mmCIF file of C-alpha atoms and ligand atoms in Angstrom:
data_model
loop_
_atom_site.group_PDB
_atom_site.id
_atom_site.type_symbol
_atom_site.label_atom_id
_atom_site.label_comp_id
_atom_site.label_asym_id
_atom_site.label_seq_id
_atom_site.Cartn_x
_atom_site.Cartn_y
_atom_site.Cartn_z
ATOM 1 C CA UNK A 172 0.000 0.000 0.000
ATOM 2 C CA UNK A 173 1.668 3.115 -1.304
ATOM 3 C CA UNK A 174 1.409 6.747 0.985
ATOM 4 C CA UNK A 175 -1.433 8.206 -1.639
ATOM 5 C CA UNK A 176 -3.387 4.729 -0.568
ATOM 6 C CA UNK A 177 -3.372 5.957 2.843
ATOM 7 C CA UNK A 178 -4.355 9.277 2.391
ATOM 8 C CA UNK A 179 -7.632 8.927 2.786
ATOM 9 C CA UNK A 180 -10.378 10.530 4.439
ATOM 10 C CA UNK A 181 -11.545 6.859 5.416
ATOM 11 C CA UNK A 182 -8.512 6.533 7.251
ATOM 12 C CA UNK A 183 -8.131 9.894 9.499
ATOM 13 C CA UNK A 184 -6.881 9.876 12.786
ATOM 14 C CA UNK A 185 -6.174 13.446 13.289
ATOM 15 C CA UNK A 186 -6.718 16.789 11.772
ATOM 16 C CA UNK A 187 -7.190 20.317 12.722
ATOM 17 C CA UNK A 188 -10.015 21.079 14.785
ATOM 18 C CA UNK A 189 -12.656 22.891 12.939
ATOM 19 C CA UNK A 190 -12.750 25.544 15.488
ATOM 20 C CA UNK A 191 -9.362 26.452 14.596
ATOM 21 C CA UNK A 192 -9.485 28.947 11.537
ATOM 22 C CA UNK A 193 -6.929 28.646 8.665
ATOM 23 C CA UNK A 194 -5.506 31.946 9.264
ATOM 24 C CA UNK A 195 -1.830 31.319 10.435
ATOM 25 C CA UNK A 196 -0.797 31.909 13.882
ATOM 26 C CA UNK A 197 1.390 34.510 14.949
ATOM 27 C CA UNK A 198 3.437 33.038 17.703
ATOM 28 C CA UNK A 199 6.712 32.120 17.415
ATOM 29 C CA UNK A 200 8.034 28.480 15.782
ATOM 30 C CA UNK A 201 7.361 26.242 18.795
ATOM 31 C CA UNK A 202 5.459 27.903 20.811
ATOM 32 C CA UNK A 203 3.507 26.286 23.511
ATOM 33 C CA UNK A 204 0.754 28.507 23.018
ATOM 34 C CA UNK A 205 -0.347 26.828 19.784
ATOM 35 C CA UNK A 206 -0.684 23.545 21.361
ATOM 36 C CA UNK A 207 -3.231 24.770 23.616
ATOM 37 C CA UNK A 208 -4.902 26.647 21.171
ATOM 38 C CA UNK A 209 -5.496 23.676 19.291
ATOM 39 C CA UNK A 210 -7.035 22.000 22.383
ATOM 40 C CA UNK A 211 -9.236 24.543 23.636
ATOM 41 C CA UNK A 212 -10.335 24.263 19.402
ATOM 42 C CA UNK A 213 -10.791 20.436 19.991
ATOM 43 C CA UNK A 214 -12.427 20.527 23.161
ATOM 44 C CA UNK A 215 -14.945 23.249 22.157
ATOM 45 C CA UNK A 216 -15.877 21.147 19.476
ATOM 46 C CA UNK A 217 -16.297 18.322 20.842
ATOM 47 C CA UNK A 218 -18.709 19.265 23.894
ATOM 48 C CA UNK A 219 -20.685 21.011 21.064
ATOM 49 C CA UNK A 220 -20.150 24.767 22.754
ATOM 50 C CA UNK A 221 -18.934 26.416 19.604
ATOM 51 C CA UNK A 222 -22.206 29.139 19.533
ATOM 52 C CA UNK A 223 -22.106 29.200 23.351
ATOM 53 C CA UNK A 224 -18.670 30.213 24.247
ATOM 54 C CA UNK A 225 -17.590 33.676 25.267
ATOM 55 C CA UNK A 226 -13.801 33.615 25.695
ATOM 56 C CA UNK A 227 -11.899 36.453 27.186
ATOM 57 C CA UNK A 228 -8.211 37.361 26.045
ATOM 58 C CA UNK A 229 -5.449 38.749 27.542
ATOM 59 C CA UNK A 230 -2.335 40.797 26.633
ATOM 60 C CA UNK A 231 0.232 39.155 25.844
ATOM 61 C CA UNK A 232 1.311 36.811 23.027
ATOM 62 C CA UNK A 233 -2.425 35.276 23.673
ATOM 63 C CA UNK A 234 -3.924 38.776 22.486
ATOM 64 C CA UNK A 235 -4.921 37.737 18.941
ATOM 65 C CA UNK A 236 -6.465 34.252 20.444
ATOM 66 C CA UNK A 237 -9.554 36.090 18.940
ATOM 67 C CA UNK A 238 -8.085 35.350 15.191
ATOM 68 C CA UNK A 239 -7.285 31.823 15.656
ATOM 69 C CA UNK A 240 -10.979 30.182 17.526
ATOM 70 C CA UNK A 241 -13.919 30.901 15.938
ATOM 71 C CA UNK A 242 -15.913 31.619 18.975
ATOM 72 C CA UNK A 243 -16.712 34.973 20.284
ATOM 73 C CA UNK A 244 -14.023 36.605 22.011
ATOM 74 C CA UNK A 245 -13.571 39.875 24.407
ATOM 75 C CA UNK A 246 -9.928 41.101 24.365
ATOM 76 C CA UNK A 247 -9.602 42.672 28.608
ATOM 77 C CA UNK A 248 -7.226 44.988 29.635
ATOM 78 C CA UNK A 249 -4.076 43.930 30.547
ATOM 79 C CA UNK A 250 -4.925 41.155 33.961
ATOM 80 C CA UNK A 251 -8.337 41.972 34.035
ATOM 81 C CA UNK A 252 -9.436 39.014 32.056
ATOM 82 C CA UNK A 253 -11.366 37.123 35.371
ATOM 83 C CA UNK A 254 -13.090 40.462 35.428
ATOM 84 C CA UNK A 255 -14.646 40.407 32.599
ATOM 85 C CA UNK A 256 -15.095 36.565 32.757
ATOM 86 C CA UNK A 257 -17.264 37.458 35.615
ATOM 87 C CA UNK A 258 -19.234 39.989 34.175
ATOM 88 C CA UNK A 259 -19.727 37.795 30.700
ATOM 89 C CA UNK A 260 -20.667 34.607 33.042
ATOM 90 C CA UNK A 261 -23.064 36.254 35.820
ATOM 91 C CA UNK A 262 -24.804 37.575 33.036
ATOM 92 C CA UNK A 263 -25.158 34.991 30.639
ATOM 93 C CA UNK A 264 -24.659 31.590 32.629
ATOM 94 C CA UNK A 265 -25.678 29.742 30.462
ATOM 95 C CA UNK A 266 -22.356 30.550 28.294
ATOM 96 C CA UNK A 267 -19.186 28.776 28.562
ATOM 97 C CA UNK A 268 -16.974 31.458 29.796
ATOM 98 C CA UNK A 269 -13.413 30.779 30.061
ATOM 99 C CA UNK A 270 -10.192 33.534 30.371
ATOM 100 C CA UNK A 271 -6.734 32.630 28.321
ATOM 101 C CA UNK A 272 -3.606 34.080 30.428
ATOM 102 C CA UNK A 273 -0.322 34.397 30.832
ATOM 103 C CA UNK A 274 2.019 34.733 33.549
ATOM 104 C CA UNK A 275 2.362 38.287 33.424
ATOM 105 C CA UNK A 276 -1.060 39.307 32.858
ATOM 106 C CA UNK A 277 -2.706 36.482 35.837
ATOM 107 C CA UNK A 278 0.137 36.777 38.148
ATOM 108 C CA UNK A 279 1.537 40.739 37.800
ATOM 109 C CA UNK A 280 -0.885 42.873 36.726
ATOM 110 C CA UNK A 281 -3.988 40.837 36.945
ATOM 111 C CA UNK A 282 -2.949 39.843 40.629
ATOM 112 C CA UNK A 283 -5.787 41.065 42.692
ATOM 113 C CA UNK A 284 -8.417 40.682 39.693
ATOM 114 C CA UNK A 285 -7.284 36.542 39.491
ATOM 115 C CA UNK A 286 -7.391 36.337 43.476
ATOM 116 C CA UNK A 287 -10.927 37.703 43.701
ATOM 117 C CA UNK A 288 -12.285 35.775 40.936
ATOM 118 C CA UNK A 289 -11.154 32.668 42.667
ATOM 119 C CA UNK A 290 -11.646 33.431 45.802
ATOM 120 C CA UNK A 291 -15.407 34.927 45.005
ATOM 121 C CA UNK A 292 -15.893 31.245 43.002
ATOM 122 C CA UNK A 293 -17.129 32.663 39.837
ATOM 123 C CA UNK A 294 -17.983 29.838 37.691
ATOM 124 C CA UNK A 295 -15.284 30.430 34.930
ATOM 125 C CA UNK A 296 -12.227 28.636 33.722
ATOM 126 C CA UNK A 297 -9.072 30.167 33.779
ATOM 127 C CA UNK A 298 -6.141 28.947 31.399
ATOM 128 C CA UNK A 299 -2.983 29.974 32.463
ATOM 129 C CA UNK A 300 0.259 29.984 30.445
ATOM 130 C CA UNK A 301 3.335 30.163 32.502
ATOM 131 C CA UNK A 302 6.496 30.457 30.199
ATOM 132 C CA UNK A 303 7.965 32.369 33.378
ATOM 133 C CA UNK A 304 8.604 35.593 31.330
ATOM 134 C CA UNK A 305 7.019 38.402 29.463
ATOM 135 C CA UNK A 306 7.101 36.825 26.163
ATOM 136 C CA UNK A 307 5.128 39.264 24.011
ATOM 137 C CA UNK A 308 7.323 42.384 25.280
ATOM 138 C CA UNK A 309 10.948 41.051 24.649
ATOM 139 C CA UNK A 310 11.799 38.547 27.359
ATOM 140 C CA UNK A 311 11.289 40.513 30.792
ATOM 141 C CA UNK A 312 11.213 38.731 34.390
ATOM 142 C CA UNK A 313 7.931 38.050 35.886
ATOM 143 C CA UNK A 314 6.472 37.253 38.752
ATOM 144 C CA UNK A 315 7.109 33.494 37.691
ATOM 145 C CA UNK A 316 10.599 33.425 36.080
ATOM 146 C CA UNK A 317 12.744 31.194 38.685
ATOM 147 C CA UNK A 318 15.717 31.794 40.665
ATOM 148 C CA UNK A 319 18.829 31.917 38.731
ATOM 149 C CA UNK A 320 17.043 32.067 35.251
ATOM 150 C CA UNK A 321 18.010 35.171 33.033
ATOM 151 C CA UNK A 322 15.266 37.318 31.439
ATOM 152 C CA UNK A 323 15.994 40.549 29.669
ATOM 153 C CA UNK A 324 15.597 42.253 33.155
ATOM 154 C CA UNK A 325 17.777 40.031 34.556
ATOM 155 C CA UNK A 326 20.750 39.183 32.469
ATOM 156 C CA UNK A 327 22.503 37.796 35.644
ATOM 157 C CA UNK A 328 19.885 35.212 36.466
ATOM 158 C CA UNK A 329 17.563 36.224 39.027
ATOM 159 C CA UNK A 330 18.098 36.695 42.883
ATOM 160 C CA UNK A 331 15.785 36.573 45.764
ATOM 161 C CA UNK A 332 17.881 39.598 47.735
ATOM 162 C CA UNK A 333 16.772 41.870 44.254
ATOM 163 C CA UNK A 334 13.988 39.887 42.705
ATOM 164 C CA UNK A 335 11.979 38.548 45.393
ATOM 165 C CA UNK A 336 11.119 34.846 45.724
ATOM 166 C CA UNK A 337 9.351 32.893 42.051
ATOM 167 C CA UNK A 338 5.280 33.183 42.593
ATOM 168 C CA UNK A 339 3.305 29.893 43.010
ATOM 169 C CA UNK A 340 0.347 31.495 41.911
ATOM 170 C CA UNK A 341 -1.526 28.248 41.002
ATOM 171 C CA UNK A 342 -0.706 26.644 44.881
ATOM 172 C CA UNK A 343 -1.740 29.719 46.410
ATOM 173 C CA UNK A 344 -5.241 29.786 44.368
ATOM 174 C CA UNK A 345 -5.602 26.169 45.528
ATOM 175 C CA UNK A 346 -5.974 27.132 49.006
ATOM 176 C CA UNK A 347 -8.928 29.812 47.767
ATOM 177 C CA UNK A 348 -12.530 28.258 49.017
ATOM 178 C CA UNK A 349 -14.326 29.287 45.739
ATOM 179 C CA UNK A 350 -11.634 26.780 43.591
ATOM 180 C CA UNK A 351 -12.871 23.505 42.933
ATOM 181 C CA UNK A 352 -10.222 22.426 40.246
ATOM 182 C CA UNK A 353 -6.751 23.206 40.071
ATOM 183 C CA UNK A 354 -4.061 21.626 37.894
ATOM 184 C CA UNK A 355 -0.776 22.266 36.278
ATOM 185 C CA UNK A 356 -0.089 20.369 33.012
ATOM 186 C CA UNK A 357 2.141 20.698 30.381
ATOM 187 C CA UNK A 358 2.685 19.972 26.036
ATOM 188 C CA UNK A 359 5.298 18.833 25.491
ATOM 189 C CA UNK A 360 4.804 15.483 24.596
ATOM 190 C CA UNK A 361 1.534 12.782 23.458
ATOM 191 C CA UNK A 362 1.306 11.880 26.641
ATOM 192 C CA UNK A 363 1.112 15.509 28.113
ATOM 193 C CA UNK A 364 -0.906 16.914 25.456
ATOM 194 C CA UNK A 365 -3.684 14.246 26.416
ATOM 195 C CA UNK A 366 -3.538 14.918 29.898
ATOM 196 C CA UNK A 367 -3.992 18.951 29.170
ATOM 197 C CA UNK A 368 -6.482 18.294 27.035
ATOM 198 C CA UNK A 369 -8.690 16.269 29.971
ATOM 199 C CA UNK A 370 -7.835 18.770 32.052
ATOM 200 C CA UNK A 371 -9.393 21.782 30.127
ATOM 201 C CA UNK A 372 -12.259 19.662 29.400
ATOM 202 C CA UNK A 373 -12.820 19.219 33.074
ATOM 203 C CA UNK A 374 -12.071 22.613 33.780
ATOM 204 C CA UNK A 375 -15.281 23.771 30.946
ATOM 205 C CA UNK A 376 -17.400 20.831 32.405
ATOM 206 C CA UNK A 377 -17.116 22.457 35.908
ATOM 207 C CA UNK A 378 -17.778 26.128 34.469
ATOM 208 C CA UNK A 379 -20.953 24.960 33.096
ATOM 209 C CA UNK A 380 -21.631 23.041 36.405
ATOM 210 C CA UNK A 381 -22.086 25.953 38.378
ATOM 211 C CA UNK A 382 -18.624 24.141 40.498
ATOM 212 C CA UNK A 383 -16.404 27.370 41.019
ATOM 213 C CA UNK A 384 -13.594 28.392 39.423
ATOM 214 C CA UNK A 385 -11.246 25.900 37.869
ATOM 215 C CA UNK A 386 -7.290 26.627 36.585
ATOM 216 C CA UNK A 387 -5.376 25.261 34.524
ATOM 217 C CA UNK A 388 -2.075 26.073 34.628
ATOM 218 C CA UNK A 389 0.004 24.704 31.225
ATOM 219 C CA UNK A 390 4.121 24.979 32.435
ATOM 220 C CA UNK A 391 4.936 26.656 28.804
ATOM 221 C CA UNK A 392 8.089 27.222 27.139
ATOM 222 C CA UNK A 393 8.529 30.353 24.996
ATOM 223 C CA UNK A 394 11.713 29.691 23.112
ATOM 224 C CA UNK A 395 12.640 33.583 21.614
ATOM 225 C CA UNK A 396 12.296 34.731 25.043
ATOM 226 C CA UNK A 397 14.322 31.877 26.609
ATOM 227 C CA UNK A 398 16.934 32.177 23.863
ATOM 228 C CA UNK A 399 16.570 28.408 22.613
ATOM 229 C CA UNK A 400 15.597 26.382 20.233
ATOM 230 C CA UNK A 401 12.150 25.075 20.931
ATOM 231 C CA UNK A 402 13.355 21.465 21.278
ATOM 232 C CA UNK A 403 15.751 22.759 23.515
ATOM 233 C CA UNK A 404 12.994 25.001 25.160
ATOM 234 C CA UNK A 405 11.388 21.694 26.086
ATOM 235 C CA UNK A 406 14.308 20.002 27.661
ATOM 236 C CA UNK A 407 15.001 22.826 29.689
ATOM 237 C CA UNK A 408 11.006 23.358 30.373
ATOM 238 C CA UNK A 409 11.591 19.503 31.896
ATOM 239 C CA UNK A 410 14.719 19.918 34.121
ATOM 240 C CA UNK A 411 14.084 23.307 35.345
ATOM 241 C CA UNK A 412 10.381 24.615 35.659
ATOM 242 C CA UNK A 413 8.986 21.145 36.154
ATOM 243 C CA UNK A 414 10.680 21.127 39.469
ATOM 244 C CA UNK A 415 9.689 24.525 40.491
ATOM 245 C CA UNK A 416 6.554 23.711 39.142
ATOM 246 C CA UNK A 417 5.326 20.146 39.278
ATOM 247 C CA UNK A 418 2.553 18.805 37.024
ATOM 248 C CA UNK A 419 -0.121 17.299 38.779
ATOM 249 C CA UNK A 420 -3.427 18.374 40.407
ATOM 250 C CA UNK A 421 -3.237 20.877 43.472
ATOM 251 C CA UNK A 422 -7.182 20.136 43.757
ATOM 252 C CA UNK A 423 -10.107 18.596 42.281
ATOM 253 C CA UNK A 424 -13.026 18.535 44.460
ATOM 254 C CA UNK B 234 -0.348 -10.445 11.235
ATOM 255 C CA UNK B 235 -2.012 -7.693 10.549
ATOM 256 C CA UNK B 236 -0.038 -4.216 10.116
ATOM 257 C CA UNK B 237 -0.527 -1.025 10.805
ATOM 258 C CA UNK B 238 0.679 1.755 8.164
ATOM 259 C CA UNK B 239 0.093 5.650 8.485
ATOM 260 C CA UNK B 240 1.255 8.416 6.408
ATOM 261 C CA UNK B 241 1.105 12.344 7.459
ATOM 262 C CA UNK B 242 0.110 15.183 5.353
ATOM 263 C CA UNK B 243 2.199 18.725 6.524
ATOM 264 C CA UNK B 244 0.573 21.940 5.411
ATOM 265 C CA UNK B 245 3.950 23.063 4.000
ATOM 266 C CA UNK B 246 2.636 26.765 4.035
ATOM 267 C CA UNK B 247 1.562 26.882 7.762
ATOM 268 C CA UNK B 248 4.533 25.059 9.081
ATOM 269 C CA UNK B 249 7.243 26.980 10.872
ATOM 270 C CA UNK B 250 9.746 24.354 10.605
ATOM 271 C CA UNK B 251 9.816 24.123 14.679
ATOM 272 C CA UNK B 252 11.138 20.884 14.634
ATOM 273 C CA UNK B 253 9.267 19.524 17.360
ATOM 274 C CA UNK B 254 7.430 16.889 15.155
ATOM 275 C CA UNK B 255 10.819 15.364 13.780
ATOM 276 C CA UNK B 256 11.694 14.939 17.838
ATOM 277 C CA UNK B 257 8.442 13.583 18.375
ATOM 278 C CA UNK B 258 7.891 11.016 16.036
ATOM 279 C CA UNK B 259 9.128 7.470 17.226
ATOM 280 C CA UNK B 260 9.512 5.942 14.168
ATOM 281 C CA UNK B 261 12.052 8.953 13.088
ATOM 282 C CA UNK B 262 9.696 9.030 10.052
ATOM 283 C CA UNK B 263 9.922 13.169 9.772
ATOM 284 C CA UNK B 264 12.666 15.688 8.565
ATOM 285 C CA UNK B 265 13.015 19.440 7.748
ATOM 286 C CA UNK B 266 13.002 20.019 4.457
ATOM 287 C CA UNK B 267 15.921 21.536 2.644
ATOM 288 C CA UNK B 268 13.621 23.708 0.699
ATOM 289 C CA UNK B 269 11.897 26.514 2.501
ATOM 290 C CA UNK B 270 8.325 27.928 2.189
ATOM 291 C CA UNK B 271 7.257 31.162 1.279
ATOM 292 C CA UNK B 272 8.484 32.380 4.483
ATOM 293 C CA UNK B 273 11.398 30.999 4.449
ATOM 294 C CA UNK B 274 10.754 27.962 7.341
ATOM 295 C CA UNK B 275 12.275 24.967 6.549
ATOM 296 C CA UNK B 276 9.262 22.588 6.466
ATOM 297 C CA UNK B 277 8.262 19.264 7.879
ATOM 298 C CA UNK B 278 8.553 16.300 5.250
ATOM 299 C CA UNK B 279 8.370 12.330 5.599
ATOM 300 C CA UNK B 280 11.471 11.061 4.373
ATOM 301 C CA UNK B 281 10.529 7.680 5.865
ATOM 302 C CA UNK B 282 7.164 7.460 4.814
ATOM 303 C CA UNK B 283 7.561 3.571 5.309
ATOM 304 C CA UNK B 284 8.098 3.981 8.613
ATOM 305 C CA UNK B 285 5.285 5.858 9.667
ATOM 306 C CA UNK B 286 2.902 4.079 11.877
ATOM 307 C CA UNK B 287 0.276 6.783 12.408
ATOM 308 C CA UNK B 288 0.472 7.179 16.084
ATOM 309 C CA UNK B 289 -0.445 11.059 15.448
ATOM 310 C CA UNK B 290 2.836 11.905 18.305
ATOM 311 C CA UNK B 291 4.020 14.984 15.503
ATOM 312 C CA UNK B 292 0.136 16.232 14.806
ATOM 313 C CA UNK B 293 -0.057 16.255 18.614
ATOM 314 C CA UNK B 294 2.752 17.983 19.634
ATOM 315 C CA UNK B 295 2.798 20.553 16.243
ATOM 316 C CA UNK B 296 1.748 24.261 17.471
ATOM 317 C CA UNK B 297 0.607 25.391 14.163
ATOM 318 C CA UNK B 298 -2.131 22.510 13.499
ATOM 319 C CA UNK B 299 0.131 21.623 10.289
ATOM 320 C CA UNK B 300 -0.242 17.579 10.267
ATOM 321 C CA UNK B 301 -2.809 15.734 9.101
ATOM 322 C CA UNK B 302 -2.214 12.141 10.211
ATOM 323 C CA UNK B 303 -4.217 8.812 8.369
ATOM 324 C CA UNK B 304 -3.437 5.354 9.154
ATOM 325 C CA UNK B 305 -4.886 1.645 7.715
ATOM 326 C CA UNK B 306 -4.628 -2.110 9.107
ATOM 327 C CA UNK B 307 -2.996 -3.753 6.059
HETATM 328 C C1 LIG C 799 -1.254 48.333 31.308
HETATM 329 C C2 LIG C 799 -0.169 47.689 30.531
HETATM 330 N N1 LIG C 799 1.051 47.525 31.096
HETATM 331 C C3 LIG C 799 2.037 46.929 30.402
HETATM 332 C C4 LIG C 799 1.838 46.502 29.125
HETATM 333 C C5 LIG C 799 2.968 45.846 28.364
HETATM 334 N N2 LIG C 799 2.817 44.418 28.238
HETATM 335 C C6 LIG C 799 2.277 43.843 27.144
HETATM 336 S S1 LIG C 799 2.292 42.164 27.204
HETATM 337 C C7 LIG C 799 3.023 42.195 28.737
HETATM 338 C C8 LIG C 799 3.382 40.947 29.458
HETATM 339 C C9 LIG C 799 2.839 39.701 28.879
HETATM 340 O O1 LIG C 799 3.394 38.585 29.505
HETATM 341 P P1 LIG C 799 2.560 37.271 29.744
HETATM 342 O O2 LIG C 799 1.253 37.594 30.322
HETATM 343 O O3 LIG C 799 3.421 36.342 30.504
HETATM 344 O O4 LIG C 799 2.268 36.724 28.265
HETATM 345 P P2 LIG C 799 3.215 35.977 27.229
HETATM 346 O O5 LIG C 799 3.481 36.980 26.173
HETATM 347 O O6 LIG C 799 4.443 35.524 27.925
HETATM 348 O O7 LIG C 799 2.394 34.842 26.736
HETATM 349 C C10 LIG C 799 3.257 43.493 29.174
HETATM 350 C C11 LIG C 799 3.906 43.835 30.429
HETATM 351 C C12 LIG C 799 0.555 46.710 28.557
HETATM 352 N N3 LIG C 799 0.273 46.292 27.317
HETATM 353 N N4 LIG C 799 -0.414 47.301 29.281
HETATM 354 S S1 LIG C 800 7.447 35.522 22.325
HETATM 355 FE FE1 LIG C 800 7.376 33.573 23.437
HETATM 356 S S2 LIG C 800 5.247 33.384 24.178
HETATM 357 FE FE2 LIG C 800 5.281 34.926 22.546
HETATM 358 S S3 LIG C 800 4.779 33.829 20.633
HETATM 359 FE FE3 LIG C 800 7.028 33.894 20.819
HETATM 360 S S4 LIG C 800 7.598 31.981 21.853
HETATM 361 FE FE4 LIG C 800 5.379 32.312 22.188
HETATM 362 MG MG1 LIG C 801 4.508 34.717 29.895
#
């Protein structure tokens, strides 16, 4: 059986999502945000939610999220993404409302707005991205970027006695009463990809539950900030954010 | 015994010749292509189509949705 035999649409395993419009992305070769992307498109699709979603972008790389999912989108102002996921969810609750974040827009900026959220258990999923920098702006240290790791605004590596200690923003929401699902994942391999993908599934099934606020955290890489290639991204994703950051559910209740 | 044999279709456009696809694959089925697309990224080809069992690992891991994966029981 030749390669054209197999080409087939008899024989698909995999595809793009439908959700997932044609238009190319704009992040970077490798970027983690993509793979995400694609499973948010997947998942959407496959609990049938396409005309009832109401996602809510960040800034941040994830600003033009709008362009890629063909569901209806509000862009917030920089953190303020659980904000408006609580506006768009008290209002309509009948919508799947979920916010798409990164690092420095959940756990800078958007400090106090992600805290409340949680805390207030507004029935919204949050997908966070933590590539431990400001990826969109050239590379700066965030709240997230670990000891000794060098960022634009930290070409030395950073130190506690400067920098402060690296935020474990998804541990500390895990203690918040109104969480009821809290995770950190990653997509870097099969095996990884599938687990992310139950776990934003879960995360929409509780939203549309009524079951409080669920997070996802994805550990990301985001090679032109970290100055690698993306395979090496990954590798380096592995032996130095996994320990500061270790995959696994922090709750599920 | 029955076989399995896949084959992947790249959108050659969309690719950004990231590279994580060629890792990914078991079967080291997947190269970058010494020719570049209109962009200039170097983009994902089978140059072990033979090998390829379908498992999907590349379309999974790909950030740009590029791979389209088919497989057959032969
Ligand atoms: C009020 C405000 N302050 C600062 C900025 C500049 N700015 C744009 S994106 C960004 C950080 C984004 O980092 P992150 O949320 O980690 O997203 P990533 O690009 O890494 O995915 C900053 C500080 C802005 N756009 N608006
Ligand atoms: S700058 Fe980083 S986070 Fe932004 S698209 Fe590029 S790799 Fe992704
Ligand atoms: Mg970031």
């Amino acid at each position: 059986m030749t390669t054209n035999d197999i080409i087939n649409p008899a024989n698909l395993v995999y595809a793009k999502a439908p959700i997932m419009n044609d238009v190319p992305m704009h992040y970077c070769p490798g970027c983690s945000h993509g793979v995400v992307h694609k499973l948010i498109a997947e998942i959407i699709g496959d609990m049938d939610m396409q005309e009832k979603t109401i996602a809510i972008a960040p800034v941040g790389c994830g600003v033009f999220a709008y362009k890629y999912l063909d569901v209806d989108w509000q862009q917030a102002a920089h953190g303020r993404a659980p904000a408006v996921a609580t506006a768009a969810k008290r209002l309509l609750p009948d919508r799947l409302v979920f916010t798409y974040q990164g690092d420095g827009d959940l756990a800078a900026i958007g400090t106090a707005e992600t805290i409340h959220a949680c805390n207030r258990g507004e029935n919204i999923a949050i997908i966070f991205i933590n590539n431990g920098i400001y990826g969109m702006t050239g590379g700066q240290m965030a709240p997230t970027t670990l000891g000794g790791m060098k960022s634009s605004t930290s070409p030395n590596g950073r130190t506690v006695p400067l920098n402060g200690h690296p935020l474990d923003i998804t541990k500390l929401l895990a203690q918040l009463d109104g969480t009821c699902y809290v995770t950190r994942q990653a997509v870097h391999t099969i095996a990884a990809v599938r687990k992310t993908k139950k776990a934003i599934q879960k995360a929409f099934e509780n939203s549309m539950a009524g079951k409080g606020t669920s997070i996802v955290e994805v550990v990301s890489t985001c090679s032109s900030g970290w100055k690698m290639t993306p395979e090496a991204s990954n590798d380096w994703m592995v032996e130095n954010m996994f320990p500061a950051y270790p995959l696994g559910d922090l709750k599920n209740e | 015994m029955a076989k399995i044999k896949g084959a992947v279709v790249v959108n050659t456009e969309r690719c950004k010749g990231c590279n994580l696809c060629v890792v990914a694959c078991p079967a080291e089925v997947l190269i970058l292509n010494k020719e570049a697309n209109s962009k200039g990224y170097n983009f994902s080809t089978m140059a072990n189509p033979d090998d390829c069992v379908g498992c999907a690992a590349c379309a999974y891991v790909c950030p740009d949705a590029c791979i389209t994966v088919y497989k057959v029981r032969v």
